[in-house]
Coordinates of C-alpha atoms in Angstrom, one line a residue:
M18 CA -65.2 -50.8 59.0
E19 CA -63.7 -47.7 58.2
L20 CA -61.2 -48.4 61.5
Q21 CA -60.0 -51.7 60.8
E22 CA -59.0 -50.6 57.0
T23 CA -57.4 -47.4 58.6
E24 CA -55.5 -49.7 61.3
S25 CA -54.7 -52.1 58.6
A26 CA -52.8 -50.5 56.0
T27 CA -51.2 -48.6 59.2
E28 CA -50.3 -51.8 59.9
R29 CA -49.2 -52.9 56.6
L30 CA -47.3 -49.8 56.2
L31 CA -45.5 -50.2 59.5
E32 CA -45.1 -54.0 58.2
H33 CA -43.4 -52.9 55.1
S34 CA -41.3 -50.2 56.9
W35 CA -39.7 -51.8 59.9
E36 CA -36.4 -53.6 57.7
G37 CA -35.6 -50.2 56.2
R38 CA -35.4 -48.1 59.3
E39 CA -32.4 -48.4 59.8
R40 CA -31.0 -48.7 56.3
R41 CA -28.4 -46.1 55.4
A42 CA -29.6 -42.9 54.2
S43 CA -29.9 -42.1 50.5
D44 CA -27.7 -38.8 49.6
R45 CA -30.8 -37.4 48.5
E46 CA -32.8 -38.1 51.8
L47 CA -29.3 -36.5 53.6
V48 CA -29.7 -33.5 51.5
I49 CA -33.4 -32.8 52.5
D50 CA -33.3 -33.4 56.2
A51 CA -29.8 -30.9 55.9
I52 CA -31.8 -27.9 54.4
A53 CA -35.1 -28.5 56.7
A54 CA -32.7 -28.2 59.6
A55 CA -30.9 -25.3 58.5
L56 CA -34.5 -23.9 58.0
F57 CA -35.5 -24.1 61.0
G58 CA -32.1 -23.0 62.2
A59 CA -32.9 -19.8 60.7
V60 CA -36.5 -19.5 61.8
A61 CA -35.7 -20.3 65.6
S62 CA -32.8 -18.0 65.7
L63 CA -35.1 -15.3 64.1
L64 CA -37.5 -16.0 67.0
V65 CA -34.9 -15.8 69.7
I66 CA -33.3 -12.6 68.1
G67 CA -36.6 -10.7 67.2
G68 CA -38.7 -12.0 70.2
S69 CA -38.6 -11.1 74.3
L70 CA -36.6 -13.0 76.5
A71 CA -37.9 -11.5 79.8
G72 CA -38.6 -14.1 82.4
L73 CA -35.9 -16.7 81.2
R74 CA -34.7 -18.7 83.9
L75 CA -31.4 -20.2 82.5
A76 CA -31.2 -22.8 85.2
M77 CA -35.0 -23.6 84.5
L78 CA -34.3 -23.8 80.5
A79 CA -30.9 -26.3 81.0
L80 CA -33.7 -28.7 82.6
L81 CA -36.2 -28.5 80.6
I82 CA -34.2 -29.7 77.9
G83 CA -32.3 -32.4 79.8
V84 CA -36.3 -33.4 80.5
Y85 CA -37.3 -33.0 76.9
A86 CA -34.1 -34.9 75.6
L87 CA -35.0 -37.6 77.9
V88 CA -38.3 -38.2 76.6
G89 CA -37.7 -37.4 73.2
R90 CA -35.6 -40.8 73.2
V91 CA -39.2 -42.7 73.7
E92 CA -40.4 -44.0 70.6
F93 CA -43.5 -45.6 69.8
P94 CA -43.6 -47.1 65.9
V95 CA -46.5 -46.2 63.9
G96 CA -46.3 -46.4 60.0
V97 CA -43.2 -45.1 58.6
G98 CA -41.8 -42.8 61.5
Y99 CA -42.5 -42.9 65.2
V100 CA -44.6 -41.4 68.2
V101 CA -42.5 -39.6 71.3
P102 CA -44.4 -38.4 73.9
T103 CA -43.2 -34.9 73.8
Q104 CA -46.4 -33.2 74.7
L105 CA -45.4 -34.1 78.0
I106 CA -42.5 -31.5 78.5
L107 CA -43.6 -29.5 75.4
M108 CA -46.4 -28.2 77.4
P109 CA -44.1 -27.0 80.4
M110 CA -42.0 -25.3 78.3
L111 CA -44.6 -23.4 76.1
L112 CA -45.9 -22.1 80.0
I113 CA -42.8 -21.5 81.6
L114 CA -40.6 -20.0 78.6
P115 CA -40.8 -17.2 76.3
P116 CA -42.3 -18.5 73.3
A117 CA -39.2 -17.3 71.1
V118 CA -37.0 -19.7 73.0
V119 CA -39.3 -22.6 72.7
P120 CA -38.1 -24.2 69.0
A121 CA -34.7 -23.4 70.0
A122 CA -35.0 -25.3 73.0
V123 CA -36.9 -27.9 71.7
G124 CA -34.6 -28.7 68.3
A125 CA -31.6 -28.5 71.4
G126 CA -33.7 -31.7 73.4
L127 CA -33.9 -33.4 70.3
V128 CA -30.0 -33.2 69.5
I129 CA -28.7 -34.2 72.6
G130 CA -30.9 -36.7 72.9
N131 CA -30.4 -38.5 69.6
A132 CA -26.2 -37.8 69.4
V133 CA -26.4 -39.4 73.0
D134 CA -28.0 -42.6 71.6
W135 CA -25.2 -42.1 68.7
A136 CA -22.7 -42.6 70.5
F137 CA -23.6 -45.7 72.4
G138 CA -24.3 -47.1 69.0
R139 CA -27.7 -47.3 69.8
V140 CA -28.4 -45.0 65.9
P141 CA -26.9 -44.3 62.7
P142 CA -25.9 -40.8 62.6
R143 CA -27.8 -39.6 60.1
R144 CA -30.8 -39.8 63.1
V145 CA -29.1 -36.2 64.9
L146 CA -29.5 -34.8 61.8
S147 CA -32.9 -35.2 61.1
A148 CA -33.9 -34.3 64.8
V149 CA -33.3 -30.7 64.1
P150 CA -35.9 -30.6 61.5
D151 CA -38.4 -33.2 63.9
A152 CA -38.3 -30.0 65.8
W153 CA -40.5 -28.0 63.6
H154 CA -43.8 -29.2 65.4
A155 CA -42.7 -26.6 68.2
V156 CA -42.9 -23.5 65.7
G157 CA -46.2 -23.4 65.3
P158 CA -47.3 -23.2 69.1
A159 CA -44.4 -20.5 69.5
A160 CA -45.7 -18.4 66.8
V161 CA -49.4 -18.5 67.9
L162 CA -48.3 -17.2 71.7
L163 CA -46.0 -14.9 70.1
A164 CA -49.0 -13.4 67.7
A165 CA -51.4 -12.7 70.9
G166 CA -48.3 -11.2 72.9
A167 CA -47.2 -13.9 75.0
P168 CA -49.6 -13.9 77.4
R169 CA -49.3 -16.1 80.9
I170 CA -51.3 -19.1 80.1
G171 CA -53.5 -20.4 83.0
F172 CA -56.8 -22.0 82.3
D173 CA -58.5 -19.2 81.2
Q174 CA -56.4 -19.6 78.6
L175 CA -56.7 -23.0 76.9
P176 CA -58.5 -22.0 74.2
L177 CA -55.6 -19.8 73.0
L178 CA -53.7 -23.2 74.0
G179 CA -55.7 -24.9 72.0
L180 CA -55.2 -22.8 69.1
A181 CA -51.2 -23.3 69.6
F182 CA -51.5 -27.3 69.8
A183 CA -53.4 -27.0 66.3
A184 CA -51.0 -25.2 64.8
G185 CA -47.8 -27.3 66.0
C186 CA -50.6 -30.4 64.2
L187 CA -50.5 -28.3 61.2
V188 CA -46.7 -27.6 61.0
D189 CA -45.8 -30.9 61.8
L190 CA -48.0 -31.9 59.3
V191 CA -47.0 -29.3 56.6
S192 CA -42.9 -30.0 57.1
S193 CA -43.4 -34.1 57.5
V194 CA -45.3 -34.2 54.4
A195 CA -43.0 -32.0 52.3
R196 CA -40.1 -33.9 53.9
M197 CA -41.1 -37.1 52.7
R198 CA -42.5 -35.7 49.4
L199 CA -39.2 -34.5 48.4
A200 CA -36.9 -37.1 49.5
G201 CA -39.5 -39.8 48.0
V202 CA -39.7 -42.5 50.8
G203 CA -42.9 -41.8 52.0
P204 CA -46.3 -43.5 51.5
E205 CA -49.4 -41.8 49.4
V206 CA -50.4 -39.3 51.3
K207 CA -53.7 -40.5 52.5
L208 CA -52.4 -43.1 54.0
Q209 CA -49.4 -40.9 55.8
L210 CA -52.5 -38.7 56.7
R211 CA -54.0 -41.5 58.4
V212 CA -51.3 -42.5 60.6
I213 CA -50.2 -38.6 61.6
G214 CA -53.9 -38.4 62.3
M215 CA -53.2 -41.0 65.0
V216 CA -49.9 -39.6 66.5
W217 CA -52.3 -36.4 66.9
A218 CA -54.7 -38.3 68.6
V219 CA -51.7 -39.3 70.9
D220 CA -50.8 -35.9 71.7
A221 CA -54.2 -34.7 72.7
C222 CA -54.2 -37.3 74.9
L223 CA -50.7 -36.6 76.6
A224 CA -51.5 -32.5 76.3
P225 CA -53.5 -32.0 79.3
L226 CA -51.0 -34.0 81.8
G227 CA -47.9 -31.5 80.4
F228 CA -50.4 -28.5 81.0
V229 CA -51.0 -29.6 84.2
A230 CA -47.0 -30.5 84.6
G231 CA -46.5 -27.1 83.4
I232 CA -48.5 -25.1 85.9
A233 CA -47.1 -27.1 89.2
A234 CA -44.1 -26.0 87.7
R235 CA -44.3 -22.3 87.4
Q236 CA -44.4 -22.6 91.0
H237 CA -41.7 -25.2 92.1
G238 CA -39.1 -25.9 89.0
F239 CA -38.4 -29.2 89.9
A240 CA -41.8 -30.1 89.9
I241 CA -41.2 -31.1 86.1
L242 CA -39.0 -33.7 87.4
F243 CA -42.7 -35.7 88.5
V244 CA -43.7 -36.2 84.7
L245 CA -40.7 -38.9 84.6
P246 CA -42.2 -41.9 86.3
L247 CA -44.6 -41.7 83.9
V248 CA -42.1 -41.0 80.8
L249 CA -40.3 -44.2 82.2
L250 CA -43.6 -46.4 82.3
L251 CA -44.2 -45.5 78.2
W252 CA -40.2 -46.1 77.6
L253 CA -40.7 -49.5 79.4
V254 CA -43.6 -49.7 77.3
A255 CA -42.0 -48.6 73.9
R256 CA -39.2 -50.9 74.3
D257 CA -41.4 -54.0 75.2
R258 CA -43.5 -53.1 71.9
N259 CA -40.7 -52.6 69.8
H260 CA -39.1 -56.4 70.8
R261 CA -42.6 -57.6 70.1
I262 CA -42.5 -55.6 66.8
E263 CA -38.9 -57.7 66.2
K264 CA -40.3 -61.0 67.4
A265 CA -43.7 -60.8 65.5
H266 CA -41.5 -59.4 62.2
H267 CA -38.8 -62.1 62.6
R268 CA -41.7 -64.9 62.4
L269 CA -43.7 -63.3 60.0
K270 CA -40.1 -63.8 57.6
L271 CA -40.2 -67.6 58.7
V272 CA -43.8 -67.9 57.9
E273 CA -43.0 -65.8 54.2
Q274 CA -39.8 -68.0 53.7
E275 CA -42.4 -71.1 54.7
R276 CA -45.1 -70.2 52.1
V277 CA -42.7 -70.0 49.0
R278 CA -41.1 -73.5 50.3
L279 CA -45.0 -74.5 50.5
Q280 CA -45.2 -73.1 46.5
S281 CA -42.0 -74.6 45.5
A282 CA -43.5 -77.8 46.5
V283 CA -46.7 -77.8 44.9
R284 CA -44.3 -77.0 41.6
R285 CA -42.2 -79.3 42.2
L286 CA -45.6 -81.6 42.2
G287 CA -46.6 -80.5 38.9
D288 CA -42.9 -81.6 38.4
A289 CA -43.2 -85.0 39.0
F290 CA -46.9 -85.2 37.3
A291 CA -44.7 -83.9 34.4
A292 CA -41.4 -86.1 34.5
K293 CA -43.4 -89.4 34.1
L294 CA -41.0 -92.0 33.6
E295 CA -37.8 -89.5 33.2
L296 CA -34.7 -90.6 35.4
E297 CA -33.4 -87.5 34.9
G298 CA -36.6 -85.7 35.4
L299 CA -37.1 -87.6 39.0
L300 CA -33.5 -87.1 40.3
E301 CA -33.9 -83.1 39.6
I302 CA -37.3 -83.2 41.3
L303 CA -35.5 -85.4 43.9
L304 CA -32.4 -82.4 44.8
H305 CA -34.3 -79.3 44.1
G306 CA -37.4 -81.0 46.9
S307 CA -34.4 -82.0 49.1
I308 CA -33.4 -78.2 49.0
E309 CA -36.5 -76.9 49.6
A310 CA -37.6 -79.3 52.2
L311 CA -34.4 -78.9 54.6
D312 CA -34.0 -75.0 53.3
A313 CA -30.6 -76.2 52.9
A314 CA -27.9 -73.6 50.6
A315 CA -26.8 -76.0 48.1
G316 CA -27.1 -79.9 47.0
R317 CA -25.6 -82.4 45.1
L318 CA -26.9 -85.9 43.5
E319 CA -24.6 -88.6 42.0
L320 CA -25.3 -91.8 40.4
G321 CA -22.3 -94.0 39.2
G322 CA -23.4 -97.1 38.3
A323 CA -26.3 -96.1 35.7
P324 CA -26.4 -96.5 32.4
S325 CA -24.0 -93.5 31.9
P326 CA -23.2 -91.6 35.1
L327 CA -25.5 -88.3 36.4
R328 CA -24.2 -85.8 38.3
L329 CA -26.4 -83.4 39.7
S330 CA -25.7 -79.5 41.5
V331 CA -27.6 -76.8 42.5
G332 CA -26.8 -74.3 44.6
V333 CA -24.5 -71.6 44.7
E334 CA -20.6 -72.1 43.7
G335 CA -19.3 -71.6 46.8
W336 CA -21.4 -73.6 49.0
L337 CA -20.9 -76.7 45.7
D338 CA -17.3 -76.4 47.2
E339 CA -18.6 -77.1 50.7
L340 CA -19.9 -79.9 49.5
A341 CA -16.8 -80.9 47.0
G342 CA -14.6 -81.0 50.6
G343 CA -17.2 -83.7 52.4
S344 CA -19.0 -85.9 49.7
R345 CA -15.4 -87.9 49.4
A346 CA -15.0 -88.0 53.0
S347 CA -18.6 -90.0 53.6
R348 CA -18.6 -91.5 50.0
A349 CA -18.7 -95.1 51.1
A350 CA -21.2 -94.7 54.4
D351 CA -24.4 -97.1 54.7
G352 CA -26.7 -94.2 56.6
P353 CA -26.9 -90.7 56.8
V354 CA -24.0 -88.9 58.0
Q355 CA -23.9 -85.2 59.4
V356 CA -20.5 -83.4 59.8
G357 CA -20.6 -79.6 61.5
Q358 CA -17.3 -77.9 61.0
A359 CA -17.2 -73.6 61.5
G360 CA -20.7 -72.9 61.5
L361 CA -21.6 -75.3 58.4
W362 CA -23.2 -78.7 58.3
R363 CA -22.9 -81.4 55.3
L364 CA -25.5 -84.1 55.6
T365 CA -24.8 -87.1 53.0
V366 CA -27.6 -90.1 52.9
P367 CA -26.9 -92.9 50.0
M368 CA -29.3 -94.3 47.3
H369 CA -29.4 -98.0 46.2
I370 CA -31.0 -98.3 43.5
A371 CA -32.3 -101.9 42.8
A372 CA -31.8 -102.3 39.0
S373 CA -30.9 -104.7 36.3
P374 CA -28.4 -106.1 35.4
R375 CA -27.2 -104.7 38.3
P376 CA -27.4 -102.0 41.7
I377 CA -26.7 -98.7 41.3
A378 CA -25.2 -96.8 44.1
G379 CA -25.3 -93.2 44.6
S380 CA -25.0 -90.5 47.2
L381 CA -27.6 -86.9 48.0
W382 CA -25.1 -84.1 49.6
L383 CA -27.0 -81.1 51.4
V384 CA -25.3 -78.4 53.1
R385 CA -26.6 -75.3 54.8
A386 CA -25.0 -73.1 57.2
G387 CA -26.0 -72.1 61.2
R388 CA -27.6 -74.9 62.5
A389 CA -27.4 -78.6 62.7
F390 CA -29.8 -81.1 60.4
E391 CA -32.9 -82.0 62.9
E392 CA -33.5 -86.0 63.3
D393 CA -36.4 -85.7 61.8
E394 CA -35.9 -83.6 58.8
V395 CA -32.3 -86.6 57.9
A396 CA -35.7 -89.3 58.4
L397 CA -37.5 -86.9 55.8
I398 CA -35.3 -87.1 53.9
G399 CA -34.8 -90.8 54.0
E400 CA -38.4 -91.4 53.4
L401 CA -37.9 -89.2 50.3
I402 CA -35.3 -91.0 48.9
G403 CA -36.8 -94.3 49.5
K404 CA -40.1 -93.7 47.5
A405 CA -37.6 -92.3 44.9
E406 CA -35.2 -95.1 44.8
L407 CA -38.5 -97.1 44.3
A408 CA -39.4 -94.9 40.9
A409 CA -36.2 -94.8 39.9
A410 CA -36.1 -98.8 39.4
E411 CA -39.4 -98.8 37.9
I412 CA -38.1 -96.4 35.4
I413 CA -35.2 -98.2 34.7
A414 CA -37.4 -101.6 34.6
H415 CA -39.4 -99.3 31.8
E416 CA -36.5 -98.2 29.8
L417 CA -35.0 -101.8 30.0
I418 CA -38.3 -103.6 28.4
R419 CA -38.7 -100.7 26.4
E420 CA -35.5 -101.4 24.8
Q421 CA -35.6 -105.0 24.1
A422 CA -39.0 -104.8 22.3
M423 CA -37.2 -102.0 19.9
T424 CA -33.9 -104.4 19.7
D425 CA -33.3 -107.9 18.1
A426 CA -32.0 -109.8 20.4
L427 CA -29.3 -111.9 18.3
T428 CA -27.3 -108.6 16.3
G429 CA -28.6 -106.1 19.2
L430 CA -29.7 -103.8 16.1
G431 CA -33.0 -102.1 15.9
N432 CA -36.3 -104.3 14.9
R433 CA -38.8 -103.2 12.9
R434 CA -40.9 -101.8 16.0
R435 CA -37.6 -99.3 16.3
L436 CA -37.6 -98.7 12.5
T437 CA -41.1 -97.8 12.5
E438 CA -40.5 -95.3 15.2
D439 CA -37.6 -93.3 14.1
L440 CA -39.3 -93.1 10.8
T441 CA -42.4 -91.8 12.3
S442 CA -40.3 -89.3 14.5
A443 CA -38.2 -87.9 10.7
F444 CA -41.3 -87.6 9.1
R445 CA -42.5 -85.2 11.8
R446 CA -39.9 -83.1 12.0
G447 CA -39.9 -82.8 8.4
R448 CA -37.5 -80.6 6.1
D449 CA -36.5 -78.5 9.2
A450 CA -34.2 -81.3 10.6
G451 CA -32.1 -81.8 6.7
P452 CA -32.6 -84.9 5.0
S453 CA -32.7 -88.3 6.1
V454 CA -31.6 -91.3 3.8
L455 CA -32.8 -94.9 5.0
L456 CA -30.8 -98.0 3.2
L457 CA -32.3 -101.5 2.6
F458 CA -29.7 -104.8 2.8
D459 CA -30.5 -107.9 1.9
L460 CA -28.5 -111.7 2.0
D461 CA -28.7 -113.4 -0.9
G462 CA -28.1 -117.1 -0.6
F463 CA -28.2 -116.7 3.6
K464 CA -30.9 -119.6 3.7
N465 CA -28.3 -122.4 1.4
Y466 CA -25.9 -120.8 4.2
N467 CA -28.0 -121.4 6.8
D468 CA -29.0 -124.9 5.8
T469 CA -25.7 -125.8 4.8
F470 CA -23.5 -125.0 8.0
G471 CA -26.8 -125.2 10.4
H472 CA -28.6 -122.4 12.3
L473 CA -25.7 -121.5 15.0
A474 CA -23.3 -120.8 12.0
G475 CA -26.4 -118.1 10.3
D476 CA -26.2 -116.6 13.7
E477 CA -22.6 -116.0 14.1
L478 CA -22.7 -114.6 10.9
L479 CA -25.9 -112.4 11.4
A480 CA -24.1 -111.1 14.6
R481 CA -21.5 -110.0 13.4
L482 CA -22.9 -108.4 10.1
G483 CA -25.1 -106.5 12.6
A484 CA -22.2 -105.5 15.1
R485 CA -20.5 -104.2 12.0
L486 CA -23.4 -102.3 10.5
R487 CA -23.7 -101.1 13.7
R488 CA -20.1 -99.7 13.9
A489 CA -20.4 -98.2 10.7
V490 CA -23.4 -96.2 11.6
D491 CA -22.3 -95.3 14.5
G492 CA -22.7 -91.3 15.6
V493 CA -24.8 -90.5 12.3
G494 CA -27.8 -93.0 12.2
R495 CA -28.7 -96.5 13.2
A496 CA -29.0 -100.1 12.3
Y497 CA -31.8 -101.9 12.2
R498 CA -33.1 -106.3 11.2
L499 CA -36.3 -106.6 9.9
G500 CA -36.7 -110.5 8.8
G501 CA -34.9 -113.6 9.4
D502 CA -32.2 -112.3 7.0

């Protein structure tokens, strides 16, 4: 159970740090790396100056540094860093070179390898600087061997070599934790220890192979090249693993985007429940839902024949400008129209609402970059618009029926039901909405007028009076007809 939790934690750390591996280093990180590099340079120089260089062969030194530069470029991502199989060449260095030279040789190998990659544009320049303090792990083994008198390492000296390996792990732990803590970029110490423990496990597996290679290279210098096939194999495995992680991370991002879109769809469903019989609310849900369903960058919806023209827009202003350029060209289309230009794709879908007294026409425009709208996506939006058209027609019909129920058919004024509703709203608002005034009018002698000139003349009189009352209160109130006159 603990192993599963550890793997889960380290995998999450790798996942969260993947995008930031190629980010630009902060000034604080650069300063910490520069200080750590300067300290390492000072320690390595003191070891070279104060230690014995007896038995140093420059050709062998150059060969080992070159092989180390190759090995140092094999990187297996783990946690926020990498596992590098350097024990394959660090052990031969400890067996063949004077211990005082080993830290400087390791630093040179790491710098050369990263400098070559930087020259080819594979790594940022910051990696060249950070390569120097990455060599701190070589100081521990060199110090242990120097303290032991720099003996010739053989099978009888394995305990001493094991102590040197442990010292290297300890120095690597202290240096890496200190750098990350000071730079403020590392994970919590407990999780970082788990990751470093995995690195130590890999080093412990490779150290015996490096020891055997060092014994062979001590007799025949070029025997060290026999580690290169294994290095090549590890490089191929590392490259494949990096590609797989990159693809998995990309798929994870897509899953996260789909998760966000699903959550948005659920929220739109809640909006649909709340919209009830509001036309504008329904159309807002249609627009937002279409953008999210097709992963569009922006959208616009217009209805030109509604009781009041409606225009809704969602998206960044630049994308909306792209919509404005293409909407006029495809406004009269009878079906979905898609236009692609310079990597931008615009989709136009017409709307037709069977409303009374006349149908309402409009269009929905969507735009996105990088890829065209697929046939199934266009069909999905067409189905969504079809359902929205039916719902909008029902809303308009309901509004018409409600308006008829609240309006006097002869004068066009509000009827008793409308007055009751408006009075209820005014009382509900109370004094916060300010004072309200209710004026009542009565037509004296209207019955005699109606009997004398006929009902048609009476109806005409009421209609004209209603129009004058409506104009008198337009913008400040509402007029009503309560009774027969």
